[in-house]
């Protein structure tokens, strides 16, 4: 079972889904892990409070890049509230294998980028 998850991670790393940038996104955001230099940037378009399209660019380790790819698939069609409610446990479930504290940070990098983007977008909306 674990091997299946590892294979799925490697597949997402080698063939990332939703990789690229979007023109005229509703929000963009990025996260950088200063301890390793890895980064994730996301662009998303919304429709009725839900993610309609989401793309990412990034560089870094297998876990951060594969999780970003998995997260873009998960995020499509979800509401902003649902995505803000995702936590460490949800990311572990998405990745499907046990991660130590360092690699957990790798898996959280894309989630932090997504949630920061949603919060920035919501703040902008409430100021408008
Ligand atoms: Fe940098 Fe994983 S080693 S995010």
PDB file of C-alpha atoms in Angstrom, residues 34-93:
ATOM      1  CA  UNK A  34      14.167  29.494   3.450  1.00  0.00           C
ATOM      2  CA  UNK A  35      15.833  26.425   4.942  1.00  0.00           C
ATOM      3  CA  UNK A  36      16.045  24.609   1.590  1.00  0.00           C
ATOM      4  CA  UNK A  37      15.231  27.280  -0.977  1.00  0.00           C
ATOM      5  CA  UNK A  38      12.214  25.428  -2.381  1.00  0.00           C
ATOM      6  CA  UNK A  39       9.257  27.411  -3.618  1.00  0.00           C
ATOM      7  CA  UNK A  40       5.671  27.133  -4.806  1.00  0.00           C
ATOM      8  CA  UNK A  41       3.685  29.759  -6.691  1.00  0.00           C
ATOM      9  CA  UNK A  42      -0.032  29.374  -7.358  1.00  0.00           C
ATOM     10  CA  UNK A  43      -2.548  31.116  -9.587  1.00  0.00           C
ATOM     11  CA  UNK A  44      -6.276  30.499  -9.247  1.00  0.00           C
ATOM     12  CA  UNK A  45      -9.534  31.528 -10.809  1.00  0.00           C
ATOM     13  CA  UNK A  46     -12.784  31.388  -8.886  1.00  0.00           C
ATOM     14  CA  UNK A  47     -16.405  30.944  -9.762  1.00  0.00           C
ATOM     15  CA  UNK A  48     -19.154  31.313  -7.175  1.00  0.00           C
ATOM     16  CA  UNK A  49     -16.651  31.092  -4.345  1.00  0.00           C
ATOM     17  CA  UNK A  50     -15.191  27.864  -5.673  1.00  0.00           C
ATOM     18  CA  UNK A  51     -11.851  27.203  -7.337  1.00  0.00           C
ATOM     19  CA  UNK A  52     -12.494  26.926 -11.021  1.00  0.00           C
ATOM     20  CA  UNK A  53      -8.933  26.698 -12.252  1.00  0.00           C
ATOM     21  CA  UNK A  54      -5.658  26.413 -10.401  1.00  0.00           C
ATOM     22  CA  UNK A  55      -2.095  26.128 -11.629  1.00  0.00           C
ATOM     23  CA  UNK A  56       1.243  26.016  -9.910  1.00  0.00           C
ATOM     24  CA  UNK A  57       4.910  26.518 -10.594  1.00  0.00           C
ATOM     25  CA  UNK A  58       7.644  25.534  -8.271  1.00  0.00           C
ATOM     26  CA  UNK A  59      10.980  24.018  -7.627  1.00  0.00           C
ATOM     27  CA  UNK A  60      12.130  21.733  -4.929  1.00  0.00           C
ATOM     28  CA  UNK A  61      11.885  18.326  -3.407  1.00  0.00           C
ATOM     29  CA  UNK A  62       9.638  15.459  -4.445  1.00  0.00           C
ATOM     30  CA  UNK A  63       7.256  15.977  -1.523  1.00  0.00           C
ATOM     31  CA  UNK A  64       6.701  19.720  -2.029  1.00  0.00           C
ATOM     32  CA  UNK A  65       6.244  19.475  -5.789  1.00  0.00           C
ATOM     33  CA  UNK A  66       4.152  16.293  -5.805  1.00  0.00           C
ATOM     34  CA  UNK A  67       1.956  17.641  -3.006  1.00  0.00           C
ATOM     35  CA  UNK A  68       1.419  20.854  -4.958  1.00  0.00           C
ATOM     36  CA  UNK A  69       0.256  18.802  -7.924  1.00  0.00           C
ATOM     37  CA  UNK A  70      -2.053  16.684  -5.720  1.00  0.00           C
ATOM     38  CA  UNK A  71      -3.390  19.802  -4.008  1.00  0.00           C
ATOM     39  CA  UNK A  72      -4.331  21.484  -7.280  1.00  0.00           C
ATOM     40  CA  UNK A  73      -6.394  18.412  -8.158  1.00  0.00           C
ATOM     41  CA  UNK A  74      -8.011  18.378  -4.743  1.00  0.00           C
ATOM     42  CA  UNK A  75      -8.729  22.106  -4.776  1.00  0.00           C
ATOM     43  CA  UNK A  76     -10.677  22.214  -8.031  1.00  0.00           C
ATOM     44  CA  UNK A  77     -14.353  22.680  -7.327  1.00  0.00           C
ATOM     45  CA  UNK A  78     -13.823  23.238  -3.596  1.00  0.00           C
ATOM     46  CA  UNK A  79     -15.019  26.357  -1.788  1.00  0.00           C
ATOM     47  CA  UNK A  80     -12.601  28.775  -0.222  1.00  0.00           C
ATOM     48  CA  UNK A  81     -13.887  27.825   3.240  1.00  0.00           C
ATOM     49  CA  UNK A  82     -13.299  24.128   2.583  1.00  0.00           C
ATOM     50  CA  UNK A  83      -9.741  24.895   1.526  1.00  0.00           C
ATOM     51  CA  UNK A  84      -9.065  27.128   4.509  1.00  0.00           C
ATOM     52  CA  UNK A  85     -10.134  24.227   6.719  1.00  0.00           C
ATOM     53  CA  UNK A  86      -7.489  21.878   5.330  1.00  0.00           C
ATOM     54  CA  UNK A  87      -4.861  21.146   7.958  1.00  0.00           C
ATOM     55  CA  UNK A  88      -1.795  18.986   8.550  1.00  0.00           C
ATOM     56  CA  UNK A  89      -3.918  15.873   8.900  1.00  0.00           C
ATOM     57  CA  UNK A  90      -5.621  16.533   5.585  1.00  0.00           C
ATOM     58  CA  UNK A  91      -2.280  16.967   3.864  1.00  0.00           C
ATOM     59  CA  UNK A  92      -0.955  13.752   5.384  1.00  0.00           C
ATOM     60  CA  UNK A  93      -4.020  11.965   4.133  1.00  0.00           C
TER      61      UNK A  93
END
